Short mmCIF file of C-alpha atoms and ligand atoms in Angstrom, two decimals:
data_model
loop_
_atom_site.label_atom_id
_atom_site.label_comp_id
_atom_site.label_asym_id
_atom_site.label_seq_id
_atom_site.Cartn_x
_atom_site.Cartn_y
_atom_site.Cartn_z
CA MET A 1 -0.09 0.09 -0.13
CA THR A 2 1.21 3.10 -1.11
CA MET A 3 1.37 5.58 2.74
CA TYR A 4 2.57 8.97 2.25
CA ASP A 5 3.18 11.19 5.43
CA LYS A 6 3.52 14.82 6.53
CA ALA A 7 7.01 15.38 4.13
CA ASP A 8 5.14 14.21 0.97
CA TYR A 9 2.46 16.93 1.35
CA GLU A 10 5.16 19.68 1.97
CA HIS A 11 7.02 18.59 -0.65
CA ALA A 12 3.89 19.46 -3.05
CA VAL A 13 3.55 22.42 -1.06
CA ALA A 14 6.86 23.69 -1.62
CA VAL A 15 6.67 23.11 -5.60
CA ILE A 16 3.30 25.04 -5.50
CA ARG A 17 4.69 27.70 -3.85
CA SER A 18 7.15 27.97 -6.45
CA TYR A 19 4.45 29.13 -9.23
CA THR A 20 2.81 31.19 -6.39
CA ALA A 21 2.64 32.24 -2.97
CA GLN A 22 -0.81 33.60 -2.40
CA GLN A 23 -2.39 31.99 0.00
CA THR A 24 -6.19 30.26 -0.49
CA GLY A 25 -8.26 29.52 2.05
CA VAL A 26 -10.97 28.13 0.17
CA GLY A 27 -10.14 24.46 -2.22
CA LEU A 28 -12.56 23.30 -4.93
CA VAL A 29 -13.05 19.84 -6.11
CA LEU A 30 -14.26 19.47 -9.70
CA GLY A 31 -15.77 16.47 -10.54
CA SER A 32 -16.87 14.14 -14.08
CA GLY A 33 -17.60 17.04 -16.74
CA LEU A 34 -17.42 20.01 -14.38
CA GLY A 35 -13.51 20.93 -14.87
CA GLY A 36 -14.84 24.06 -16.94
CA LEU A 37 -15.74 25.61 -13.88
CA ALA A 38 -12.17 26.65 -13.34
CA ASP A 39 -12.75 28.36 -16.25
CA ALA A 40 -14.34 31.01 -13.90
CA LEU A 41 -11.09 31.69 -12.10
CA ALA A 42 -9.05 35.67 -12.22
CA ASP A 43 -5.79 36.13 -12.43
CA ALA A 44 -5.37 31.77 -12.48
CA VAL A 45 -1.89 30.20 -12.02
CA THR A 46 -1.96 26.86 -13.65
CA ILE A 47 -0.15 24.00 -12.34
CA PRO A 48 -0.22 20.17 -14.62
CA TYR A 49 -0.61 17.43 -12.14
CA THR A 50 2.54 16.41 -13.54
CA GLU A 51 4.77 18.79 -11.79
CA ILE A 52 3.63 17.76 -8.39
CA PRO A 53 5.17 15.19 -6.25
CA GLY A 54 3.00 12.42 -5.29
CA TRP A 55 0.04 13.62 -7.07
CA PRO A 56 -2.39 11.33 -8.45
CA GLN A 57 -3.09 11.90 -12.46
CA SER A 58 -6.24 11.15 -14.00
CA THR A 59 -6.89 9.13 -16.37
CA VAL A 60 -10.39 9.65 -17.68
CA VAL A 61 -11.97 11.37 -20.47
CA GLY A 62 -13.86 14.57 -18.95
CA HIS A 63 -11.03 15.17 -16.22
CA SER A 64 -8.53 17.35 -17.22
CA GLY A 65 -4.89 17.45 -14.68
CA GLU A 66 -4.24 21.00 -13.38
CA LEU A 67 -4.47 22.27 -10.40
CA VAL A 68 -5.63 26.35 -10.67
CA ILE A 69 -5.28 29.25 -8.15
CA GLY A 70 -7.24 32.35 -9.04
CA ARG A 71 -9.81 34.67 -7.85
CA LEU A 72 -13.52 33.82 -7.95
CA GLU A 73 -15.48 36.64 -6.81
CA GLY A 74 -12.80 38.24 -5.20
CA CYS A 75 -11.80 35.45 -2.68
CA TRP A 76 -8.27 33.34 -3.55
CA VAL A 77 -8.86 29.75 -4.47
CA VAL A 78 -7.52 26.75 -5.39
CA ALA A 79 -9.50 24.30 -8.04
CA GLN A 80 -8.42 20.84 -8.76
CA ARG A 81 -9.68 19.75 -12.42
CA GLY A 82 -9.86 16.87 -12.69
CA ARG A 83 -10.03 13.87 -9.80
CA ALA A 84 -7.97 10.44 -9.49
CA HIS A 85 -10.58 7.91 -8.63
CA TYR A 86 -10.42 5.05 -6.74
CA TYR A 87 -11.22 2.93 -9.90
CA GLU A 88 -8.37 4.05 -11.50
CA GLY A 89 -6.28 1.53 -9.49
CA TYR A 90 -4.86 4.13 -7.20
CA THR A 91 -5.02 3.26 -3.18
CA MET A 92 -7.34 5.39 -0.92
CA GLN A 93 -4.26 7.36 0.11
CA GLN A 94 -3.21 8.26 -3.06
CA VAL A 95 -7.02 9.50 -4.02
CA THR A 96 -7.05 11.71 -1.08
CA PHE A 97 -3.44 13.34 -1.31
CA PRO A 98 -4.43 16.75 -2.84
CA ILE A 99 -6.43 17.15 0.00
CA ARG A 100 -4.04 16.46 2.01
CA VAL A 101 -1.57 19.10 0.25
CA MET A 102 -4.55 21.89 0.42
CA GLN A 103 -4.93 21.61 4.06
CA LEU A 104 -1.39 22.07 3.98
CA LEU A 105 -1.69 24.87 1.77
CA GLY A 106 -4.11 26.31 4.67
CA VAL A 107 -7.36 25.73 2.64
CA ARG A 108 -10.45 25.67 5.63
CA THR A 109 -13.51 25.35 3.60
CA LEU A 110 -13.59 22.44 1.12
CA ILE A 111 -16.21 23.12 -1.88
CA LEU A 112 -16.54 19.60 -3.68
CA THR A 113 -18.73 18.80 -7.00
CA ASN A 114 -19.30 15.29 -8.34
CA ALA A 115 -21.42 13.59 -11.23
CA ALA A 116 -23.68 11.30 -9.40
CA GLY A 117 -26.51 8.76 -10.59
CA GLY A 118 -30.08 9.86 -9.78
CA LEU A 119 -31.73 8.09 -7.07
CA ASN A 120 -34.14 9.59 -5.97
CA THR A 121 -37.44 9.53 -8.51
CA GLY A 122 -37.96 13.32 -8.01
CA TYR A 123 -34.47 14.48 -9.35
CA ARG A 124 -33.93 14.68 -13.12
CA THR A 125 -30.80 14.86 -15.28
CA GLY A 126 -29.65 18.65 -15.23
CA ASP A 127 -30.22 18.84 -11.39
CA VAL A 128 -28.09 19.87 -8.41
CA MET A 129 -27.87 18.18 -5.35
CA LEU A 130 -26.12 19.61 -2.18
CA LEU A 131 -25.42 16.88 0.00
CA ASN A 132 -26.05 16.71 2.94
CA ASP A 133 -24.78 13.16 3.96
CA HIS A 134 -22.93 10.43 2.74
CA ILE A 135 -23.19 6.38 3.19
CA ASN A 136 -19.23 5.64 2.47
CA LEU A 137 -19.98 2.51 1.16
CA VAL A 138 -16.32 1.67 0.18
CA GLY A 139 -15.15 3.20 3.41
CA MET A 140 -17.49 0.69 5.14
CA THR A 141 -16.08 -2.17 4.06
CA GLY A 142 -12.83 -1.57 4.61
CA ASN A 143 -11.19 0.55 2.25
CA ASN A 144 -11.09 4.19 4.40
CA PRO A 145 -8.44 7.06 3.81
CA LEU A 146 -7.71 7.15 7.50
CA MET A 147 -6.57 3.85 7.70
CA GLY A 148 -3.09 3.02 8.45
CA PRO A 149 -1.09 5.33 11.34
CA ASN A 150 -2.30 8.68 12.07
CA ASP A 151 -0.19 11.63 12.57
CA GLU A 152 -1.80 13.53 15.21
CA SER A 153 -0.55 16.72 13.60
CA ILE A 154 -2.92 16.14 10.49
CA GLY A 155 -5.61 14.97 13.05
CA PRO A 156 -7.00 12.68 15.57
CA ARG A 157 -7.03 8.96 15.00
CA PHE A 158 -11.26 9.09 15.37
CA PRO A 159 -12.52 11.96 13.85
CA GLY A 160 -16.48 12.31 14.36
CA MET A 161 -18.64 12.40 11.33
CA THR A 162 -21.94 13.70 12.34
CA HIS A 163 -21.47 17.44 11.09
CA THR A 164 -19.91 16.31 8.27
CA TYR A 165 -21.24 18.75 5.66
CA ASP A 166 -21.37 21.92 6.70
CA ARG A 167 -24.93 23.53 7.65
CA ASP A 168 -24.45 27.54 7.86
CA LEU A 169 -22.80 26.70 4.88
CA ARG A 170 -25.49 24.44 3.33
CA ARG A 171 -28.24 27.09 4.38
CA LEU A 172 -25.91 29.92 1.87
CA ALA A 173 -25.93 27.92 -1.00
CA HIS A 174 -29.32 27.32 -0.61
CA GLN A 175 -30.26 31.17 -0.60
CA VAL A 176 -27.74 31.66 -3.12
CA ALA A 177 -29.85 29.10 -5.73
CA ASP A 178 -33.35 30.50 -4.91
CA GLU A 179 -31.86 33.99 -5.18
CA ALA A 180 -30.67 32.96 -9.27
CA GLY A 181 -33.74 30.87 -9.53
CA ILE A 182 -31.94 27.51 -9.31
CA LYS A 183 -34.07 24.31 -8.03
CA LEU A 184 -31.44 22.49 -5.46
CA HIS A 185 -32.41 19.46 -4.31
CA GLU A 186 -31.06 18.17 -0.65
CA GLY A 187 -29.89 14.15 0.03
CA VAL A 188 -27.64 11.59 0.67
CA TYR A 189 -24.76 10.68 -1.38
CA VAL A 190 -23.75 7.02 -1.40
CA CYS A 191 -20.07 6.27 -2.61
CA LEU A 192 -19.45 3.18 -4.51
CA SER A 193 -15.99 2.27 -5.90
CA GLY A 194 -16.99 1.30 -9.88
CA PRO A 195 -16.20 2.36 -12.53
CA SER A 196 -18.92 -0.51 -13.65
CA TYR A 197 -22.60 1.32 -13.18
CA GLU A 198 -24.85 -0.11 -10.65
CA THR A 199 -27.43 -3.20 -11.78
CA PRO A 200 -30.99 -2.64 -11.28
CA ALA A 201 -31.23 -4.53 -7.69
CA GLU A 202 -28.32 -2.78 -6.49
CA ILE A 203 -30.57 0.53 -7.71
CA ARG A 204 -33.20 -0.40 -6.05
CA MET A 205 -31.00 -1.62 -2.66
CA LEU A 206 -29.44 1.54 -2.69
CA ARG A 207 -32.96 3.73 -2.37
CA ILE A 208 -33.76 1.41 0.47
CA TRP A 209 -30.89 2.73 2.06
CA GLY A 210 -31.98 6.37 1.78
CA ALA A 211 -29.74 7.84 -1.01
CA ASP A 212 -30.72 10.27 -3.26
CA ALA A 213 -27.22 9.75 -5.24
CA VAL A 214 -25.02 7.38 -6.72
CA GLY A 215 -21.64 8.02 -7.40
CA MET A 216 -17.49 6.90 -7.17
CA SER A 217 -15.71 9.70 -5.79
CA THR A 218 -16.12 12.68 -2.94
CA ALA A 219 -17.03 10.81 0.46
CA HIS A 220 -13.13 9.15 0.87
CA GLU A 221 -11.89 12.79 -0.27
CA VAL A 222 -14.77 14.49 2.52
CA LEU A 223 -13.63 12.15 5.31
CA VAL A 224 -9.99 13.86 5.05
CA ALA A 225 -11.31 17.19 4.77
CA ARG A 226 -13.20 16.74 7.97
CA HIS A 227 -10.34 14.75 9.90
CA ALA A 228 -8.09 18.11 8.89
CA GLY A 229 -11.15 20.12 10.37
CA MET A 230 -11.94 21.77 6.96
CA ARG A 231 -15.70 22.76 6.51
CA VAL A 232 -17.51 21.01 3.90
CA LEU A 233 -19.86 21.63 1.06
CA ALA A 234 -20.70 19.26 -1.60
CA PHE A 235 -22.71 18.76 -4.99
CA SER A 236 -24.01 16.47 -6.88
CA GLY A 237 -24.23 17.30 -10.33
CA ILE A 238 -27.60 14.59 -11.98
CA THR A 239 -25.88 13.52 -15.25
CA ASN A 240 -28.45 10.46 -15.71
CA GLU A 241 -32.07 8.85 -13.97
CA ALA A 242 -30.48 5.42 -12.63
CA ILE A 243 -32.34 2.83 -13.91
CA ASP A 244 -34.19 0.20 -11.56
CA ASP A 245 -35.71 -2.39 -13.93
CA PRO A 246 -33.44 -4.61 -16.18
CA ASP A 247 -35.74 -4.74 -18.98
CA HIS A 248 -35.40 -0.66 -20.00
CA GLU A 249 -34.67 0.17 -23.30
CA THR A 250 -31.79 2.28 -22.61
CA ASP A 251 -27.71 1.55 -20.73
CA THR A 252 -26.28 4.31 -18.27
CA ASN A 253 -23.16 5.75 -20.06
CA HIS A 254 -19.96 8.24 -19.43
CA GLU A 255 -21.11 10.12 -23.11
CA GLU A 256 -24.49 10.89 -21.20
CA VAL A 257 -22.70 12.01 -17.79
CA LEU A 258 -20.10 14.05 -19.71
CA ASP A 259 -23.06 15.43 -21.62
CA ALA A 260 -25.11 16.72 -18.87
CA GLY A 261 -22.61 18.67 -17.37
CA LYS A 262 -22.75 20.91 -19.96
CA VAL A 263 -26.28 21.70 -18.71
CA ILE A 264 -24.93 21.47 -14.68
CA VAL A 265 -21.66 23.92 -15.21
CA PRO A 266 -23.85 27.23 -15.77
CA LYS A 267 -25.37 26.57 -12.01
CA LEU A 268 -22.59 25.01 -10.67
CA THR A 269 -21.39 27.83 -11.73
CA THR A 270 -23.59 30.07 -10.27
CA ILE A 271 -23.53 28.66 -6.94
CA LEU A 272 -20.52 28.82 -6.11
CA ARG A 273 -19.87 32.45 -7.13
CA GLY A 274 -22.66 33.09 -4.80
CA VAL A 275 -21.24 31.22 -1.80
CA VAL A 276 -17.70 32.32 -2.15
CA ARG A 277 -18.49 35.74 -2.64
CA THR A 278 -19.89 35.65 0.79
CA LEU A 279 -16.81 33.50 2.36
CA ALA A 280 -14.67 36.44 0.42
N1 HPA B 1 -23.54 5.37 -11.36
C1 HPA B 1 -21.99 5.80 -10.23
N2 HPA B 1 -21.55 6.70 -10.92
C2 HPA B 1 -22.03 7.13 -11.83
C3 HPA B 1 -23.97 7.98 -11.96
C4 HPA B 1 -23.92 6.57 -11.84
O1 HPA B 1 -25.34 6.69 -12.31
N3 HPA B 1 -23.73 8.55 -12.41
C5 HPA B 1 -22.38 9.64 -12.78
N4 HPA B 1 -21.34 8.77 -12.52
#
């Protein structure tokens, strides 16, 4: 298993600092088909992931691989344009390495986005959901990124997860969405490993569990961010409606996931702008 320690994170930070000394209190993680959000950053400095030691490279179509540091509504943010996934063969420590680097860069508020399938039958393709909780199936079944030696200078051995998705930030997101006339659902995200999409029986099971959206990221990054004491806000862009019937005419595919991103990016950009304007 690839394990990292603080020296590895500090090494990555030193390289990023050689590009810019700009302090950034807010971090953004941009999911599948949502990287276009980084175009909204002004005075941007772009650092390819290949230049940052230890940084996992994304191999997936729809995920570019660069760190962008720039201003959004007067607020300096550090944005991951593209993320690595567990299904690409990385360990959980590798997948969440960027969150540790953001911690050492001074990020205190982390905003994550992902592409997800809509389990809630009230959700439509193109909708946006605010996460108020998650079910981390991958972590629950023995692949939690916080497993292994714990560095107390980074975070506690047994972090609580009751208040994972910050209530004040959620309230703010709703306020911004309401003012902009954007419908914003709020619900539970379930994280699976992928890369295969779910079977209809799995979809029906996930609904019984109380999940509203299903995806292959975010939950493990959120665990690391909360371990680091960051405030967390996260959104799912609903890129497809989950199929619960084996006789359904069509199948879920990555192209529809990327296509829906085009409708979702403008909505999320509006919401994120409004949120960070208040944080600035
Ligand atoms: N399932 C899992 N992950 C996803 C989906 C889905 O339907 N859509 C986008 N990411």
